[in-house]
Amino acid sequence: MAVTRKPVLPRVGHFASFGAPGVLVYLCFVLAPILISFGYSLTNYNPFDPPVRFTGLANYRLLFSDEQFLTALRITTILTLIVVIVPNVLGLGVALLLDRKGWLYNALRSVFFTPVILSSVVVSIIWSRLLDDEGPLNTLLRALGVEHPPGWLSDPDLALYSVASIVCWQLLGFCVVVYLAGLQGVPAELLEAAEIDGAGPLRRFRAVTWPLLAPSLTITTVVLLISAFKTYDYVKVITNGGPGSGATATIAFDVLQTGFDANHVGYASAMAVLMLVIVAVVTSVVLNFLRRREVDL
Amino acid sequence: MRRLLALGATALLAVSACSVGSNAGGGTEITFLTFETPNLTPAYWDAAIKRVTDKNPGIKVKKLVAPTADGRTSYAKQLLQSGQFPDVLIAVDSAGFAEAGHLYAWTPGELKDFEFPEANPVNGKYYQLPANTQTIPPVYYNKKMFADAGIAAPPKTWDELVADAGKLKDKGFAPFTIGGGKDGFPSSMILSGLVGTEVYNTTPDWLTQRRQDKVKFTDPAFQHAFSKLADLAAKGYVDKTSVSRDYAATEQAFLDGKSAMYPMGNWFAANADSKKHDFEVGLFNFPTEDGKLVVPAYTGGGMIVNAKAANLDAAKKFALGFQLDKDQLDASVKADGLFPAIKGYTPPSDVGPTFKAGYELYTEAVRQHAIVPAFRWETADDGLLPGMKDKVDQAAQDVITGRKPVADACAFLDTEWAKAG
């Protein structure tokens, strides 16, 4: 009987055959574009105005004195804070309400999840119709006696919050699903033990459920953070960055406008690279904090 | 393994041979970038393409559609940068593309049938077929509302317009229809009229001078014109909540009788004549300070051709065939209210009354040499810098919503101009 010897070291080819496609895709579609963008950001690249000149960090220096960019940064920060906090809080609340058995709760889970699978453009079109000054919401408000209902999308002080609400509405279902999955993982015996020890519903949530939902919070926070930072589609479809100059223009929107409308690809690349750095830093800090919290618990 | 590679290579070659443009389905294929509006529907474009290809059976056209009507130039740039620049594009701003050598420069012989062959030069060459003229903006008005407000005749001077707006408001009518949202240009229509009649009236090459830094948006003349928009907004004649309304909804609002006046390009005439509404539509030239006839208009809007098109001859033939075909011109008049700028062309007799009225206003302005450029709509050497159209719309919205005083809005335009340059 022939005895086959197991190789001591795993075969490199075996792993390469699994890993290579992924690595190749990552290199071509993630790493290479980032490096190319960084390269562009150090130039005055304008595809319609050759030649390309190396300008060093001039684009980056300009960014910090560009009022439009700083406004976009402020708007993105506000939008991100709203989009990270609101769906998390509401998602947890809805998940707690729906964490029961029965056809009604199953149906409601589907209702909350449906927006997640819709295209953001479709969502934007639907909501821009609903929030129009003469749309159903304001028509209802007028019928209820509100003489001057809010200009949800036309008031520069309100439009950003309207857009943020729409983003929150779509992402709520994602949070609900993640928290529901987290709630399924909370051992019933722990909750029962806490109840026997005399803990009420609030105490049980604070002492047992919430700590065990830490991984869910990490997932939702990081995903929401990244989604909020790259918000472009909602802004493009609903307000086109307005009303007026930069009321809702996020950095991602500004990048596309500067790169494709004004042809300043070099400058837009600097914006994109800076945005990447901000997202990377903020995400790392948040992730580090939340992960440490998970371990501490 | 070798056989497999050979098979793959053969399949790849076969696929590329089909997609590189020639002989797909027996014709020479070209790509054609269009856009859609309430007037220019998918059916309009399909019929227009068929009309030309029926006369040129060797040409097969693959229609592409820009995602938004107003964003067609941006979309063309995206296509160019991703290596998918179409062979023929319509109503896309030639500036930028032309200087970078992406467009075919038409010869004088090829432009001989056009009325204004020297419209929109880029460094002395002509890249965009000067296919039609558009007056931007005449003011459409609801005759019933005017009559109800006791206004006997449309205004000729700015003061008369403001007074009429006051009468309309007193009667409970919203004086002006404007829009915005994802389509910014309906926000800046009144501004276009004001700059045309007040700034270009005396300085028709104002934007050329702006490019040379001889004038600025913060100059008194421009600010004075802009301040009239601010005045209308301050008096409540322009509804600031309307800046969230997209173009289609803006047009519908006027047709639904929600306001009395609608400053819009002459293309609106097509829908005024064809879409349902329960009042008679009138129109007048955008009023001037002293009543002098000044009509802002833009001639161009035609096709541009990719200089590196795989089938350049077919692309040129299609473009010229499209723009000069009488049936197509008639169709464009009826669908989009255009004034074809083709020598010897006369619009069909069965066009609607709004179109006829607008065409008469235009021909009279031509006769009196009262045409000036249409601010924000110019292209080529005397146009706004790339990316500035959106900024103009934003500045108009800032003033309408009261977010910025006129001086700040003009300063914003100068800042953005410096960045765009």
PDB file of N, CA and C in Angstrom, chain A residues 22-108:
ATOM      1  N   GLY A  22      -8.516  37.722  -6.083  1.00  0.00           N
ATOM      2  CA  GLY A  22      -8.916  38.798  -5.176  1.00  0.00           C
ATOM      3  C   GLY A  22      -7.860  39.888  -5.099  1.00  0.00           C
ATOM      4  N   VAL A  23      -6.612  39.457  -4.988  1.00  0.00           N
ATOM      5  CA  VAL A  23      -5.513  40.418  -4.891  1.00  0.00           C
ATOM      6  C   VAL A  23      -5.435  41.249  -6.168  1.00  0.00           C
ATOM      7  N   LEU A  24      -5.616  40.564  -7.296  1.00  0.00           N
ATOM      8  CA  LEU A  24      -5.542  41.255  -8.590  1.00  0.00           C
ATOM      9  C   LEU A  24      -6.656  42.306  -8.707  1.00  0.00           C
ATOM     10  N   VAL A  25      -7.861  41.898  -8.315  1.00  0.00           N
ATOM     11  CA  VAL A  25      -8.996  42.834  -8.371  1.00  0.00           C
ATOM     12  C   VAL A  25      -8.719  44.023  -7.452  1.00  0.00           C
ATOM     13  N   TYR A  26      -8.223  43.737  -6.246  1.00  0.00           N
ATOM     14  CA  TYR A  26      -7.932  44.797  -5.293  1.00  0.00           C
ATOM     15  C   TYR A  26      -6.871  45.760  -5.843  1.00  0.00           C
ATOM     16  N   LEU A  27      -5.834  45.163  -6.436  1.00  0.00           N
ATOM     17  CA  LEU A  27      -4.765  46.002  -6.974  1.00  0.00           C
ATOM     18  C   LEU A  27      -5.274  46.886  -8.110  1.00  0.00           C
ATOM     19  N   CYS A  28      -6.046  46.265  -9.012  1.00  0.00           N
ATOM     20  CA  CYS A  28      -6.493  46.998 -10.216  1.00  0.00           C
ATOM     21  C   CYS A  28      -7.567  48.031  -9.902  1.00  0.00           C
ATOM     22  N   PHE A  29      -8.518  47.649  -9.053  1.00  0.00           N
ATOM     23  CA  PHE A  29      -9.703  48.500  -8.892  1.00  0.00           C
ATOM     24  C   PHE A  29      -9.725  49.310  -7.597  1.00  0.00           C
ATOM     25  N   VAL A  30      -8.815  49.045  -6.698  1.00  0.00           N
ATOM     26  CA  VAL A  30      -8.778  49.838  -5.461  1.00  0.00           C
ATOM     27  C   VAL A  30      -7.435  50.564  -5.326  1.00  0.00           C
ATOM     28  N   LEU A  31      -6.387  49.773  -5.261  1.00  0.00           N
ATOM     29  CA  LEU A  31      -5.077  50.371  -4.985  1.00  0.00           C
ATOM     30  C   LEU A  31      -4.581  51.245  -6.142  1.00  0.00           C
ATOM     31  N   ALA A  32      -4.681  50.705  -7.351  1.00  0.00           N
ATOM     32  CA  ALA A  32      -4.176  51.470  -8.508  1.00  0.00           C
ATOM     33  C   ALA A  32      -4.915  52.806  -8.671  1.00  0.00           C
ATOM     34  N   PRO A  33      -6.270  52.817  -8.637  1.00  0.00           N
ATOM     35  CA  PRO A  33      -6.959  54.117  -8.750  1.00  0.00           C
ATOM     36  C   PRO A  33      -6.566  55.098  -7.647  1.00  0.00           C
ATOM     37  N   ILE A  34      -6.349  54.560  -6.426  1.00  0.00           N
ATOM     38  CA  ILE A  34      -5.949  55.460  -5.335  1.00  0.00           C
ATOM     39  C   ILE A  34      -4.593  56.087  -5.650  1.00  0.00           C
ATOM     40  N   LEU A  35      -3.674  55.230  -6.106  1.00  0.00           N
ATOM     41  CA  LEU A  35      -2.333  55.736  -6.413  1.00  0.00           C
ATOM     42  C   LEU A  35      -2.382  56.717  -7.593  1.00  0.00           C
ATOM     43  N   ILE A  36      -3.195  56.376  -8.593  1.00  0.00           N
ATOM     44  CA  ILE A  36      -3.316  57.280  -9.752  1.00  0.00           C
ATOM     45  C   ILE A  36      -3.905  58.624  -9.306  1.00  0.00           C
ATOM     46  N   SER A  37      -4.942  58.554  -8.458  1.00  0.00           N
ATOM     47  CA  SER A  37      -5.559  59.795  -7.953  1.00  0.00           C
ATOM     48  C   SER A  37      -4.537  60.629  -7.204  1.00  0.00           C
ATOM     49  N   PHE A  38      -3.751  59.948  -6.375  1.00  0.00           N
ATOM     50  CA  PHE A  38      -2.732  60.685  -5.621  1.00  0.00           C
ATOM     51  C   PHE A  38      -1.743  61.343  -6.593  1.00  0.00           C
ATOM     52  N   GLY A  39      -1.395  60.607  -7.618  1.00  0.00           N
ATOM     53  CA  GLY A  39      -0.496  61.164  -8.644  1.00  0.00           C
ATOM     54  C   GLY A  39      -1.104  62.393  -9.304  1.00  0.00           C
ATOM     55  N   TYR A  40      -2.366  62.283  -9.691  1.00  0.00           N
ATOM     56  CA  TYR A  40      -3.064  63.431 -10.300  1.00  0.00           C
ATOM     57  C   TYR A  40      -3.101  64.619  -9.347  1.00  0.00           C
ATOM     58  N   SER A  41      -3.275  64.312  -8.050  1.00  0.00           N
ATOM     59  CA  SER A  41      -3.455  65.405  -7.075  1.00  0.00           C
ATOM     60  C   SER A  41      -2.191  66.265  -6.945  1.00  0.00           C
ATOM     61  N   LEU A  42      -1.096  65.749  -7.433  1.00  0.00           N
ATOM     62  CA  LEU A  42       0.151  66.520  -7.365  1.00  0.00           C
ATOM     63  C   LEU A  42       0.417  67.272  -8.676  1.00  0.00           C
ATOM     64  N   THR A  43      -0.607  67.315  -9.530  1.00  0.00           N
ATOM     65  CA  THR A  43      -0.444  67.979 -10.823  1.00  0.00           C
ATOM     66  C   THR A  43      -1.584  68.971 -11.053  1.00  0.00           C
ATOM     67  N   ASN A  44      -1.487  69.671 -12.163  1.00  0.00           N
ATOM     68  CA  ASN A  44      -2.575  70.583 -12.553  1.00  0.00           C
ATOM     69  C   ASN A  44      -3.453  69.889 -13.595  1.00  0.00           C
ATOM     70  N   TYR A  45      -3.508  68.574 -13.592  1.00  0.00           N
ATOM     71  CA  TYR A  45      -4.138  67.810 -14.674  1.00  0.00           C
ATOM     72  C   TYR A  45      -5.550  68.299 -15.009  1.00  0.00           C
ATOM     73  N   ASN A  46      -5.702  68.678 -16.254  1.00  0.00           N
ATOM     74  CA  ASN A  46      -6.997  69.064 -16.805  1.00  0.00           C
ATOM     75  C   ASN A  46      -7.036  68.444 -18.201  1.00  0.00           C
ATOM     76  N   PRO A  47      -7.876  67.436 -18.387  1.00  0.00           N
ATOM     77  CA  PRO A  47      -7.830  66.712 -19.669  1.00  0.00           C
ATOM     78  C   PRO A  47      -8.084  67.620 -20.870  1.00  0.00           C
ATOM     79  N   PHE A  48      -8.684  68.788 -20.628  1.00  0.00           N
ATOM     80  CA  PHE A  48      -8.990  69.687 -21.738  1.00  0.00           C
ATOM     81  C   PHE A  48      -7.968  70.820 -21.867  1.00  0.00           C
ATOM     82  N   ASP A  49      -6.982  70.797 -21.011  1.00  0.00           N
ATOM     83  CA  ASP A  49      -6.013  71.882 -21.058  1.00  0.00           C
ATOM     84  C   ASP A  49      -4.595  71.349 -20.820  1.00  0.00           C
ATOM     85  N   PRO A  50      -4.069  70.577 -21.769  1.00  0.00           N
ATOM     86  CA  PRO A  50      -2.711  70.067 -21.603  1.00  0.00           C
ATOM     87  C   PRO A  50      -1.705  71.217 -21.715  1.00  0.00           C
ATOM     88  N   PRO A  51      -0.441  71.109 -21.334  1.00  0.00           N
ATOM     89  CA  PRO A  51       0.155  69.896 -20.786  1.00  0.00           C
ATOM     90  C   PRO A  51      -0.019  69.786 -19.274  1.00  0.00           C
ATOM     91  N   VAL A  52       0.286  68.599 -18.759  1.00  0.00           N
ATOM     92  CA  VAL A  52       0.188  68.356 -17.325  1.00  0.00           C
ATOM     93  C   VAL A  52       1.507  68.802 -16.673  1.00  0.00           C
ATOM     94  N   ARG A  53       1.369  69.569 -15.588  1.00  0.00           N
ATOM     95  CA  ARG A  53       2.564  70.026 -14.878  1.00  0.00           C
ATOM     96  C   ARG A  53       2.542  69.511 -13.442  1.00  0.00           C
ATOM     97  N   PHE A  54       3.699  69.164 -12.917  1.00  0.00           N
ATOM     98  CA  PHE A  54       3.809  68.755 -11.515  1.00  0.00           C
ATOM     99  C   PHE A  54       3.714  70.009 -10.643  1.00  0.00           C
ATOM    100  N   THR A  55       2.787  69.992  -9.699  1.00  0.00           N
ATOM    101  CA  THR A  55       2.595  71.194  -8.873  1.00  0.00           C
ATOM    102  C   THR A  55       2.855  70.930  -7.390  1.00  0.00           C
ATOM    103  N   GLY A  56       3.316  69.743  -7.087  1.00  0.00           N
ATOM    104  CA  GLY A  56       3.609  69.403  -5.688  1.00  0.00           C
ATOM    105  C   GLY A  56       2.358  69.429  -4.830  1.00  0.00           C
ATOM    106  N   LEU A  57       2.462  70.082  -3.683  1.00  0.00           N
ATOM    107  CA  LEU A  57       1.325  70.084  -2.747  1.00  0.00           C
ATOM    108  C   LEU A  57       0.435  71.324  -2.918  1.00  0.00           C
ATOM    109  N   ALA A  58       0.594  72.007  -4.040  1.00  0.00           N
ATOM    110  CA  ALA A  58      -0.161  73.254  -4.247  1.00  0.00           C
ATOM    111  C   ALA A  58      -1.666  73.023  -4.148  1.00  0.00           C
ATOM    112  N   ASN A  59      -2.158  71.925  -4.745  1.00  0.00           N
ATOM    113  CA  ASN A  59      -3.598  71.652  -4.682  1.00  0.00           C
ATOM    114  C   ASN A  59      -4.070  71.495  -3.240  1.00  0.00           C
ATOM    115  N   TYR A  60      -3.242  70.834  -2.434  1.00  0.00           N
ATOM    116  CA  TYR A  60      -3.625  70.619  -1.035  1.00  0.00           C
ATOM    117  C   TYR A  60      -3.629  71.940  -0.259  1.00  0.00           C
ATOM    118  N   ARG A  61      -2.659  72.783  -0.578  1.00  0.00           N
ATOM    119  CA  ARG A  61      -2.607  74.090   0.105  1.00  0.00           C
ATOM    120  C   ARG A  61      -3.848  74.910  -0.252  1.00  0.00           C
ATOM    121  N   LEU A  62      -4.206  74.847  -1.528  1.00  0.00           N
ATOM    122  CA  LEU A  62      -5.391  75.600  -1.990  1.00  0.00           C
ATOM    123  C   LEU A  62      -6.663  75.140  -1.288  1.00  0.00           C
ATOM    124  N   LEU A  63      -6.740  73.821  -1.055  1.00  0.00           N
ATOM    125  CA  LEU A  63      -7.963  73.262  -0.450  1.00  0.00           C
ATOM    126  C   LEU A  63      -8.319  73.942   0.861  1.00  0.00           C
ATOM    127  N   PHE A  64      -7.294  74.217   1.644  1.00  0.00           N
ATOM    128  CA  PHE A  64      -7.579  74.751   2.972  1.00  0.00           C
ATOM    129  C   PHE A  64      -7.940  76.236   2.968  1.00  0.00           C
ATOM    130  N   SER A  65      -7.849  76.846   1.787  1.00  0.00           N
ATOM    131  CA  SER A  65      -8.332  78.233   1.718  1.00  0.00           C
ATOM    132  C   SER A  65      -9.532  78.337   0.776  1.00  0.00           C
ATOM    133  N   ASP A  66     -10.012  77.188   0.313  1.00  0.00           N
ATOM    134  CA  ASP A  66     -11.142  77.171  -0.616  1.00  0.00           C
ATOM    135  C   ASP A  66     -12.451  77.120   0.187  1.00  0.00           C
ATOM    136  N   GLU A  67     -13.140  78.242   0.161  1.00  0.00           N
ATOM    137  CA  GLU A  67     -14.361  78.353   0.962  1.00  0.00           C
ATOM    138  C   GLU A  67     -15.376  77.273   0.602  1.00  0.00           C
ATOM    139  N   GLN A  68     -15.473  77.005  -0.706  1.00  0.00           N
ATOM    140  CA  GLN A  68     -16.437  75.998  -1.182  1.00  0.00           C
ATOM    141  C   GLN A  68     -16.099  74.617  -0.606  1.00  0.00           C
ATOM    142  N   PHE A  69     -14.818  74.281  -0.604  1.00  0.00           N
ATOM    143  CA  PHE A  69     -14.416  72.977  -0.086  1.00  0.00           C
ATOM    144  C   PHE A  69     -14.647  72.904   1.419  1.00  0.00           C
ATOM    145  N   LEU A  70     -14.317  73.985   2.116  1.00  0.00           N
ATOM    146  CA  LEU A  70     -14.495  73.977   3.567  1.00  0.00           C
ATOM    147  C   LEU A  70     -15.981  73.868   3.925  1.00  0.00           C
ATOM    148  N   THR A  71     -16.822  74.503   3.096  1.00  0.00           N
ATOM    149  CA  THR A  71     -18.268  74.356   3.297  1.00  0.00           C
ATOM    150  C   THR A  71     -18.670  72.893   3.082  1.00  0.00           C
ATOM    151  N   ALA A  72     -18.123  72.297   2.033  1.00  0.00           N
ATOM    152  CA  ALA A  72     -18.450  70.894   1.740  1.00  0.00           C
ATOM    153  C   ALA A  72     -18.004  69.992   2.885  1.00  0.00           C
ATOM    154  N   LEU A  73     -16.871  70.334   3.469  1.00  0.00           N
ATOM    155  CA  LEU A  73     -16.349  69.549   4.599  1.00  0.00           C
ATOM    156  C   LEU A  73     -17.292  69.664   5.796  1.00  0.00           C
ATOM    157  N   ARG A  74     -17.756  70.888   6.028  1.00  0.00           N
ATOM    158  CA  ARG A  74     -18.684  71.111   7.147  1.00  0.00           C
ATOM    159  C   ARG A  74     -19.985  70.349   6.927  1.00  0.00           C
ATOM    160  N   ILE A  75     -20.488  70.440   5.695  1.00  0.00           N
ATOM    161  CA  ILE A  75     -21.749  69.775   5.368  1.00  0.00           C
ATOM    162  C   ILE A  75     -21.600  68.254   5.496  1.00  0.00           C
ATOM    163  N   THR A  76     -20.477  67.743   5.020  1.00  0.00           N
ATOM    164  CA  THR A  76     -20.256  66.293   5.115  1.00  0.00           C
ATOM    165  C   THR A  76     -20.177  65.856   6.564  1.00  0.00           C
ATOM    166  N   THR A  77     -19.558  66.688   7.395  1.00  0.00           N
ATOM    167  CA  THR A  77     -19.440  66.342   8.816  1.00  0.00           C
ATOM    168  C   THR A  77     -20.824  66.299   9.480  1.00  0.00           C
ATOM    169  N   ILE A  78     -21.632  67.317   9.202  1.00  0.00           N
ATOM    170  CA  ILE A  78     -22.982  67.349   9.794  1.00  0.00           C
ATOM    171  C   ILE A  78     -23.776  66.131   9.318  1.00  0.00           C
ATOM    172  N   LEU A  79     -23.729  65.899   8.002  1.00  0.00           N
ATOM    173  CA  LEU A  79     -24.473  64.773   7.419  1.00  0.00           C
ATOM    174  C   LEU A  79     -24.017  63.457   8.040  1.00  0.00           C
ATOM    175  N   THR A  80     -22.708  63.322   8.218  1.00  0.00           N
ATOM    176  CA  THR A  80     -22.173  62.072   8.764  1.00  0.00           C
ATOM    177  C   THR A  80     -22.644  61.866  10.202  1.00  0.00           C
ATOM    178  N   LEU A  81     -22.601  62.927  10.980  1.00  0.00           N
ATOM    179  CA  LEU A  81     -23.041  62.805  12.382  1.00  0.00           C
ATOM    180  C   LEU A  81     -24.502  62.357  12.444  1.00  0.00           C
ATOM    181  N   ILE A  82     -25.328  62.985  11.606  1.00  0.00           N
ATOM    182  CA  ILE A  82     -26.752  62.625  11.607  1.00  0.00           C
ATOM    183  C   ILE A  82     -26.924  61.181  11.156  1.00  0.00           C
ATOM    184  N   VAL A  83     -26.240  60.835  10.073  1.00  0.00           N
ATOM    185  CA  VAL A  83     -26.456  59.509   9.480  1.00  0.00           C
ATOM    186  C   VAL A  83     -25.871  58.394  10.358  1.00  0.00           C
ATOM    187  N   VAL A  84     -24.875  58.719  11.157  1.00  0.00           N
ATOM    188  CA  VAL A  84     -24.336  57.690  12.049  1.00  0.00           C
ATOM    189  C   VAL A  84     -25.223  57.544  13.292  1.00  0.00           C
ATOM    190  N   ILE A  85     -25.714  58.647  13.798  1.00  0.00           N
ATOM    191  CA  ILE A  85     -26.461  58.581  15.068  1.00  0.00           C
ATOM    192  C   ILE A  85     -27.911  58.144  14.875  1.00  0.00           C
ATOM    193  N   VAL A  86     -28.619  58.817  13.949  1.00  0.00           N
ATOM    194  CA  VAL A  86     -30.075  58.592  13.866  1.00  0.00           C
ATOM    195  C   VAL A  86     -30.439  57.151  13.486  1.00  0.00           C
ATOM    196  N   PRO A  87     -29.908  56.591  12.405  1.00  0.00           N
ATOM    197  CA  PRO A  87     -30.312  55.207  12.088  1.00  0.00           C
ATOM    198  C   PRO A  87     -29.875  54.225  13.178  1.00  0.00           C
ATOM    199  N   ASN A  88     -28.751  54.512  13.844  1.00  0.00           N
ATOM    200  CA  ASN A  88     -28.313  53.625  14.924  1.00  0.00           C
ATOM    201  C   ASN A  88     -29.330  53.611  16.059  1.00  0.00           C
ATOM    202  N   VAL A  89     -29.726  54.798  16.484  1.00  0.00           N
ATOM    203  CA  VAL A  89     -30.658  54.894  17.617  1.00  0.00           C
ATOM    204  C   VAL A  89     -32.023  54.329  17.240  1.00  0.00           C
ATOM    205  N   LEU A  90     -32.541  54.809  16.091  1.00  0.00           N
ATOM    206  CA  LEU A  90     -33.864  54.329  15.676  1.00  0.00           C
ATOM    207  C   LEU A  90     -33.824  52.842  15.325  1.00  0.00           C
ATOM    208  N   GLY A  91     -32.747  52.425  14.686  1.00  0.00           N
ATOM    209  CA  GLY A  91     -32.626  51.017  14.287  1.00  0.00           C
ATOM    210  C   GLY A  91     -32.655  50.108  15.492  1.00  0.00           C
ATOM    211  N   LEU A  92     -31.969  50.525  16.550  1.00  0.00           N
ATOM    212  CA  LEU A  92     -31.960  49.722  17.774  1.00  0.00           C
ATOM    213  C   LEU A  92     -33.372  49.673  18.372  1.00  0.00           C
ATOM    214  N   GLY A  93     -34.020  50.828  18.395  1.00  0.00           N
ATOM    215  CA  GLY A  93     -35.379  50.890  18.946  1.00  0.00           C
ATOM    216  C   GLY A  93     -36.337  50.000  18.171  1.00  0.00           C
ATOM    217  N   VAL A  94     -36.279  50.096  16.861  1.00  0.00           N
ATOM    218  CA  VAL A  94     -37.185  49.291  16.025  1.00  0.00           C
ATOM    219  C   VAL A  94     -36.854  47.814  16.174  1.00  0.00           C
ATOM    220  N   ALA A  95     -35.551  47.497  16.223  1.00  0.00           N
ATOM    221  CA  ALA A  95     -35.159  46.095  16.364  1.00  0.00           C
ATOM    222  C   ALA A  95     -35.692  45.527  17.684  1.00  0.00           C
ATOM    223  N   LEU A  96     -35.632  46.325  18.762  1.00  0.00           N
ATOM    224  CA  LEU A  96     -36.154  45.846  20.054  1.00  0.00           C
ATOM    225  C   LEU A  96     -37.662  45.598  19.980  1.00  0.00           C
ATOM    226  N   LEU A  97     -38.345  46.481  19.239  1.00  0.00           N
ATOM    227  CA  LEU A  97     -39.803  46.312  19.093  1.00  0.00           C
ATOM    228  C   LEU A  97     -40.146  45.083  18.251  1.00  0.00           C
ATOM    229  N   LEU A  98     -39.294  44.812  17.261  1.00  0.00           N
ATOM    230  CA  LEU A  98     -39.608  43.717  16.336  1.00  0.00           C
ATOM    231  C   LEU A  98     -38.992  42.386  16.749  1.00  0.00           C
ATOM    232  N   ASP A  99     -38.296  42.376  17.857  1.00  0.00           N
ATOM    233  CA  ASP A  99     -37.626  41.136  18.282  1.00  0.00           C
ATOM    234  C   ASP A  99     -38.628  40.207  18.987  1.00  0.00           C
ATOM    235  N   ARG A 100     -39.648  39.877  18.276  1.00  0.00           N
ATOM    236  CA  ARG A 100     -40.688  38.998  18.791  1.00  0.00           C
ATOM    237  C   ARG A 100     -41.106  38.043  17.694  1.00  0.00           C
ATOM    238  N   LYS A 101     -41.861  37.014  18.078  1.00  0.00           N
ATOM    239  CA  LYS A 101     -42.315  36.048  17.078  1.00  0.00           C
ATOM    240  C   LYS A 101     -43.725  36.419  16.626  1.00  0.00           C
ATOM    241  N   GLY A 102     -44.064  35.989  15.430  1.00  0.00           N
ATOM    242  CA  GLY A 102     -45.408  36.247  14.916  1.00  0.00           C
ATOM    243  C   GLY A 102     -45.354  36.834  13.518  1.00  0.00           C
ATOM    244  N   TRP A 103     -46.394  36.587  12.734  1.00  0.00           N
ATOM    245  CA  TRP A 103     -46.404  37.016  11.323  1.00  0.00           C
ATOM    246  C   TRP A 103     -46.331  38.539  11.183  1.00  0.00           C
ATOM    247  N   LEU A 104     -46.957  39.235  12.132  1.00  0.00           N
ATOM    248  CA  LEU A 104     -46.961  40.701  12.034  1.00  0.00           C
ATOM    249  C   LEU A 104     -45.538  41.254  12.130  1.00  0.00           C
ATOM    250  N   TYR A 105     -44.768  40.688  13.056  1.00  0.00           N
ATOM    251  CA  TYR A 105     -43.396  41.178  13.238  1.00  0.00           C
ATOM    252  C   TYR A 105     -42.523  40.821  12.034  1.00  0.00           C
ATOM    253  N   ASN A 106     -42.779  39.623  11.485  1.00  0.00           N
ATOM    254  CA  ASN A 106     -42.037  39.236  10.272  1.00  0.00           C
ATOM    255  C   ASN A 106     -42.343  40.204   9.135  1.00  0.00           C
ATOM    256  N   ALA A 107     -43.637  40.535   9.010  1.00  0.00           N
ATOM    257  CA  ALA A 107     -44.044  41.452   7.934  1.00  0.00           C
ATOM    258  C   ALA A 107     -43.413  42.831   8.141  1.00  0.00           C
ATOM    259  N   LEU A 108     -43.416  43.268   9.404  1.00  0.00           N
ATOM    260  CA  LEU A 108     -42.842  44.589   9.686  1.00  0.00           C
ATOM    261  C   LEU A 108     -41.330  44.632   9.417  1.00  0.00           C
TER     262      LEU A 108
END
